Amino acid sequence: MKIAVYPGSFDPFTLGHLDILEQAAPLYDEICVAILKNSAKRSFFKIEEKAEIIRCCVEAKGLRNVTISSFDGLLIDFCQKLGAGYIIRGLRTITDFEYEQQIHSVNWNLDRQVHTVYFMSNPEYSFLSSSIVRELGSLGADITPYVPAGTVDYLQRRLMENAQ
Ligand code: COA
């Protein structure tokens, strides 16, 4: 069985992340979207909220082979526990490439049985990041073009709450 892990902080999950997930999903038997628990970056959304947002997108898109989980510690340890042979990552720009090369080298040295597979981001989302969504939302701008349809109202409300 071909199992992949799509890791990230997903704070929050955006149309850019969904684009990568939809490209990867048909190629694997199972993809686990793995939310990083203890990022060095302070998280705006709680793990449960992040998972719920992702669940809503996965259901709306009918991605039946996608599961959602969270992890702390090493990504490679999580992959090994799950029996995953692949890590999915997205590339938006050349800047991502340099960062990804660094992560890849570390993971490759930890376990050469786990391969990282990269998907090019849809150019429409090559500038998009979770912090852009958080900033726009908290300043009252419309985030509809950047986040999955079923999540707009919830995200907009949560981000505005924080701004008040
Ligand atoms: N669309 C939209 N945004 C994207 C994107 C895409 N396709 N790809 C990346 N991003 C954005 C994210 O929204 C995020 O934006 P933000 O900084 O504004 O919040 C940023 O790019 C980076 O996020 P992400 O891809 O989630 O990476 P990360 O740095 O948060 O996490 C892990 C990367 C989880 C893979 C890495 O930290 C990890 O493996 N940690 C576990 C510890 C470990 O094993 N370490 C050894 C390996 S280094």
PDB file of N, CA, C and O in Angstrom, residues 11-12 14 44-45 128-147 151-164:
ATOM      1  N   ASP A  11      -1.829  26.880   9.295  1.00  0.00           N
ATOM      2  CA  ASP A  11      -2.353  27.843  10.269  1.00  0.00           C
ATOM      3  C   ASP A  11      -2.911  29.099   9.602  1.00  0.00           C
ATOM      4  O   ASP A  11      -2.376  30.183   9.862  1.00  0.00           O
ATOM      5  N   PRO A  12      -3.952  29.026   8.774  1.00  0.00           N
ATOM      6  CA  PRO A  12      -4.790  27.872   8.484  1.00  0.00           C
ATOM      7  C   PRO A  12      -4.471  27.242   7.116  1.00  0.00           C
ATOM      8  O   PRO A  12      -3.667  27.765   6.348  1.00  0.00           O
ATOM      9  N   THR A  14      -5.074  26.546   3.380  1.00  0.00           N
ATOM     10  CA  THR A  14      -5.529  27.509   2.356  1.00  0.00           C
ATOM     11  C   THR A  14      -5.834  26.778   1.041  1.00  0.00           C
ATOM     12  O   THR A  14      -5.586  25.580   0.913  1.00  0.00           O
ATOM     13  N   PHE A  44      -1.860  30.412  15.529  1.00  0.00           N
ATOM     14  CA  PHE A  44      -3.090  31.180  15.794  1.00  0.00           C
ATOM     15  C   PHE A  44      -4.242  30.215  16.078  1.00  0.00           C
ATOM     16  O   PHE A  44      -4.969  30.360  17.050  1.00  0.00           O
ATOM     17  N   PHE A  45      -4.398  29.216  15.210  1.00  0.00           N
ATOM     18  CA  PHE A  45      -5.510  28.264  15.357  1.00  0.00           C
ATOM     19  C   PHE A  45      -5.081  27.060  16.188  1.00  0.00           C
ATOM     20  O   PHE A  45      -3.935  26.624  16.114  1.00  0.00           O
ATOM     21  N   LEU A 128       0.712  32.807  -2.127  1.00  0.00           N
ATOM     22  CA  LEU A 128      -0.175  32.636  -0.977  1.00  0.00           C
ATOM     23  C   LEU A 128       0.530  31.970   0.208  1.00  0.00           C
ATOM     24  O   LEU A 128       1.360  31.088   0.026  1.00  0.00           O
ATOM     25  N   SER A 129       0.209  32.427   1.408  1.00  0.00           N
ATOM     26  CA  SER A 129       0.706  31.758   2.622  1.00  0.00           C
ATOM     27  C   SER A 129      -0.350  31.904   3.703  1.00  0.00           C
ATOM     28  O   SER A 129      -1.243  32.750   3.605  1.00  0.00           O
ATOM     29  N   SER A 130      -0.213  31.111   4.746  1.00  0.00           N
ATOM     30  CA  SER A 130      -1.182  31.191   5.849  1.00  0.00           C
ATOM     31  C   SER A 130      -1.102  32.550   6.534  1.00  0.00           C
ATOM     32  O   SER A 130      -2.121  33.100   6.955  1.00  0.00           O
ATOM     33  N   SER A 131       0.105  33.097   6.654  1.00  0.00           N
ATOM     34  CA  SER A 131       0.193  34.392   7.356  1.00  0.00           C
ATOM     35  C   SER A 131      -0.468  35.508   6.563  1.00  0.00           C
ATOM     36  O   SER A 131      -1.008  36.444   7.157  1.00  0.00           O
ATOM     37  N   ILE A 132      -0.451  35.409   5.218  1.00  0.00           N
ATOM     38  CA  ILE A 132      -1.161  36.417   4.410  1.00  0.00           C
ATOM     39  C   ILE A 132      -2.658  36.343   4.708  1.00  0.00           C
ATOM     40  O   ILE A 132      -3.320  37.351   4.911  1.00  0.00           O
ATOM     41  N   VAL A 133      -3.179  35.113   4.777  1.00  0.00           N
ATOM     42  CA  VAL A 133      -4.609  34.934   5.086  1.00  0.00           C
ATOM     43  C   VAL A 133      -4.919  35.503   6.481  1.00  0.00           C
ATOM     44  O   VAL A 133      -5.895  36.222   6.669  1.00  0.00           O
ATOM     45  N   ARG A 134      -4.057  35.200   7.446  1.00  0.00           N
ATOM     46  CA  ARG A 134      -4.298  35.702   8.820  1.00  0.00           C
ATOM     47  C   ARG A 134      -4.274  37.228   8.841  1.00  0.00           C
ATOM     48  O   ARG A 134      -5.116  37.864   9.467  1.00  0.00           O
ATOM     49  N   GLU A 135      -3.324  37.803   8.137  1.00  0.00           N
ATOM     50  CA  GLU A 135      -3.219  39.270   8.137  1.00  0.00           C
ATOM     51  C   GLU A 135      -4.427  39.913   7.461  1.00  0.00           C
ATOM     52  O   GLU A 135      -5.055  40.819   8.004  1.00  0.00           O
ATOM     53  N   LEU A 136      -4.776  39.411   6.263  1.00  0.00           N
ATOM     54  CA  LEU A 136      -5.921  39.991   5.541  1.00  0.00           C
ATOM     55  C   LEU A 136      -7.202  39.851   6.363  1.00  0.00           C
ATOM     56  O   LEU A 136      -7.955  40.811   6.527  1.00  0.00           O
ATOM     57  N   GLY A 137      -7.410  38.639   6.900  1.00  0.00           N
ATOM     58  CA  GLY A 137      -8.629  38.374   7.665  1.00  0.00           C
ATOM     59  C   GLY A 137      -8.734  39.260   8.894  1.00  0.00           C
ATOM     60  O   GLY A 137      -9.791  39.794   9.206  1.00  0.00           O
ATOM     61  N   SER A 138      -7.627  39.449   9.591  1.00  0.00           N
ATOM     62  CA  SER A 138      -7.686  40.230  10.833  1.00  0.00           C
ATOM     63  C   SER A 138      -7.844  41.720  10.535  1.00  0.00           C
ATOM     64  O   SER A 138      -8.268  42.474  11.400  1.00  0.00           O
ATOM     65  N   LEU A 139      -7.531  42.117   9.300  1.00  0.00           N
ATOM     66  CA  LEU A 139      -7.709  43.534   8.935  1.00  0.00           C
ATOM     67  C   LEU A 139      -9.051  43.767   8.233  1.00  0.00           C
ATOM     68  O   LEU A 139      -9.303  44.839   7.695  1.00  0.00           O
ATOM     69  N   GLY A 140      -9.869  42.721   8.189  1.00  0.00           N
ATOM     70  CA  GLY A 140     -11.222  42.874   7.653  1.00  0.00           C
ATOM     71  C   GLY A 140     -11.320  42.719   6.143  1.00  0.00           C
ATOM     72  O   GLY A 140     -12.383  42.951   5.560  1.00  0.00           O
ATOM     73  N   ALA A 141     -10.234  42.326   5.463  1.00  0.00           N
ATOM     74  CA  ALA A 141     -10.291  42.131   4.008  1.00  0.00           C
ATOM     75  C   ALA A 141     -10.972  40.796   3.699  1.00  0.00           C
ATOM     76  O   ALA A 141     -10.950  39.873   4.519  1.00  0.00           O
ATOM     77  N   ASP A 142     -11.553  40.706   2.516  1.00  0.00           N
ATOM     78  CA  ASP A 142     -12.238  39.484   2.088  1.00  0.00           C
ATOM     79  C   ASP A 142     -11.200  38.393   1.779  1.00  0.00           C
ATOM     80  O   ASP A 142     -10.345  38.577   0.902  1.00  0.00           O
ATOM     81  N   ILE A 143     -11.303  37.251   2.472  1.00  0.00           N
ATOM     82  CA  ILE A 143     -10.326  36.170   2.245  1.00  0.00           C
ATOM     83  C   ILE A 143     -10.865  35.088   1.303  1.00  0.00           C
ATOM     84  O   ILE A 143     -10.216  34.073   1.087  1.00  0.00           O
ATOM     85  N   THR A 144     -12.073  35.336   0.747  1.00  0.00           N
ATOM     86  CA  THR A 144     -12.706  34.342  -0.144  1.00  0.00           C
ATOM     87  C   THR A 144     -11.763  33.815  -1.239  1.00  0.00           C
ATOM     88  O   THR A 144     -11.779  32.612  -1.517  1.00  0.00           O
ATOM     89  N   PRO A 145     -10.935  34.637  -1.874  1.00  0.00           N
ATOM     90  CA  PRO A 145     -10.101  34.089  -2.960  1.00  0.00           C
ATOM     91  C   PRO A 145      -8.978  33.173  -2.490  1.00  0.00           C
ATOM     92  O   PRO A 145      -8.308  32.564  -3.316  1.00  0.00           O
ATOM     93  N   TYR A 146      -8.767  33.083  -1.177  1.00  0.00           N
ATOM     94  CA  TYR A 146      -7.567  32.393  -0.692  1.00  0.00           C
ATOM     95  C   TYR A 146      -7.813  31.136   0.134  1.00  0.00           C
ATOM     96  O   TYR A 146      -6.893  30.362   0.373  1.00  0.00           O
ATOM     97  N   VAL A 147      -9.042  30.961   0.598  1.00  0.00           N
ATOM     98  CA  VAL A 147      -9.314  29.790   1.445  1.00  0.00           C
ATOM     99  C   VAL A 147     -10.483  28.983   0.872  1.00  0.00           C
ATOM    100  O   VAL A 147     -11.339  29.536   0.183  1.00  0.00           O
ATOM    101  N   THR A 151     -14.933  27.197   4.329  1.00  0.00           N
ATOM    102  CA  THR A 151     -14.228  27.633   5.544  1.00  0.00           C
ATOM    103  C   THR A 151     -14.189  29.156   5.694  1.00  0.00           C
ATOM    104  O   THR A 151     -13.737  29.668   6.714  1.00  0.00           O
ATOM    105  N   VAL A 152     -14.646  29.866   4.648  1.00  0.00           N
ATOM    106  CA  VAL A 152     -14.495  31.333   4.625  1.00  0.00           C
ATOM    107  C   VAL A 152     -15.117  32.004   5.849  1.00  0.00           C
ATOM    108  O   VAL A 152     -14.442  32.748   6.570  1.00  0.00           O
ATOM    109  N   ASP A 153     -16.396  31.719   6.104  1.00  0.00           N
ATOM    110  CA  ASP A 153     -17.102  32.429   7.176  1.00  0.00           C
ATOM    111  C   ASP A 153     -16.457  32.180   8.534  1.00  0.00           C
ATOM    112  O   ASP A 153     -16.254  33.100   9.317  1.00  0.00           O
ATOM    113  N   TYR A 154     -16.145  30.905   8.785  1.00  0.00           N
ATOM    114  CA  TYR A 154     -15.541  30.557  10.076  1.00  0.00           C
ATOM    115  C   TYR A 154     -14.208  31.294  10.262  1.00  0.00           C
ATOM    116  O   TYR A 154     -13.969  31.927  11.302  1.00  0.00           O
ATOM    117  N   LEU A 155     -13.355  31.215   9.233  1.00  0.00           N
ATOM    118  CA  LEU A 155     -12.026  31.830   9.348  1.00  0.00           C
ATOM    119  C   LEU A 155     -12.143  33.346   9.501  1.00  0.00           C
ATOM    120  O   LEU A 155     -11.474  33.958  10.334  1.00  0.00           O
ATOM    121  N   GLN A 156     -13.013  33.931   8.679  1.00  0.00           N
ATOM    122  CA  GLN A 156     -13.180  35.392   8.719  1.00  0.00           C
ATOM    123  C   GLN A 156     -13.605  35.829  10.138  1.00  0.00           C
ATOM    124  O   GLN A 156     -13.051  36.759  10.697  1.00  0.00           O
ATOM    125  N   ARG A 157     -14.563  35.086  10.700  1.00  0.00           N
ATOM    126  CA  ARG A 157     -15.064  35.447  12.027  1.00  0.00           C
ATOM    127  C   ARG A 157     -13.976  35.297  13.096  1.00  0.00           C
ATOM    128  O   ARG A 157     -13.749  36.195  13.896  1.00  0.00           O
ATOM    129  N   ARG A 158     -13.264  34.184  13.068  1.00  0.00           N
ATOM    130  CA  ARG A 158     -12.209  33.932  14.060  1.00  0.00           C
ATOM    131  C   ARG A 158     -11.090  34.979  13.968  1.00  0.00           C
ATOM    132  O   ARG A 158     -10.583  35.447  14.978  1.00  0.00           O
ATOM    133  N   LEU A 159     -10.738  35.329  12.727  1.00  0.00           N
ATOM    134  CA  LEU A 159      -9.643  36.284  12.556  1.00  0.00           C
ATOM    135  C   LEU A 159     -10.068  37.686  12.983  1.00  0.00           C
ATOM    136  O   LEU A 159      -9.284  38.429  13.579  1.00  0.00           O
ATOM    137  N   MET A 160     -11.320  38.016  12.732  1.00  0.00           N
ATOM    138  CA  MET A 160     -11.828  39.336  13.128  1.00  0.00           C
ATOM    139  C   MET A 160     -11.952  39.432  14.651  1.00  0.00           C
ATOM    140  O   MET A 160     -11.640  40.459  15.229  1.00  0.00           O
ATOM    141  N   GLU A 161     -12.389  38.322  15.289  1.00  0.00           N
ATOM    142  CA  GLU A 161     -12.505  38.281  16.756  1.00  0.00           C
ATOM    143  C   GLU A 161     -11.187  38.704  17.386  1.00  0.00           C
ATOM    144  O   GLU A 161     -11.150  39.480  18.320  1.00  0.00           O
ATOM    145  N   ASN A 162     -10.113  38.146  16.837  1.00  0.00           N
ATOM    146  CA  ASN A 162      -8.798  38.387  17.408  1.00  0.00           C
ATOM    147  C   ASN A 162      -8.350  39.839  17.228  1.00  0.00           C
ATOM    148  O   ASN A 162      -7.612  40.385  18.035  1.00  0.00           O
ATOM    149  N   ALA A 163      -8.839  40.433  16.130  1.00  0.00           N
ATOM    150  CA  ALA A 163      -8.414  41.811  15.830  1.00  0.00           C
ATOM    151  C   ALA A 163      -9.091  42.813  16.765  1.00  0.00           C
ATOM    152  O   ALA A 163      -8.617  43.926  16.944  1.00  0.00           O
ATOM    153  N   GLN A 164     -10.244  42.391  17.375  1.00  0.00           N
ATOM    154  CA  GLN A 164     -11.003  43.370  18.177  1.00  0.00           C
ATOM    155  C   GLN A 164     -10.426  43.539  19.584  1.00  0.00           C
ATOM    156  O   GLN A 164      -9.792  42.680  20.091  1.00  0.00           O
TER     157      GLN A 164
END
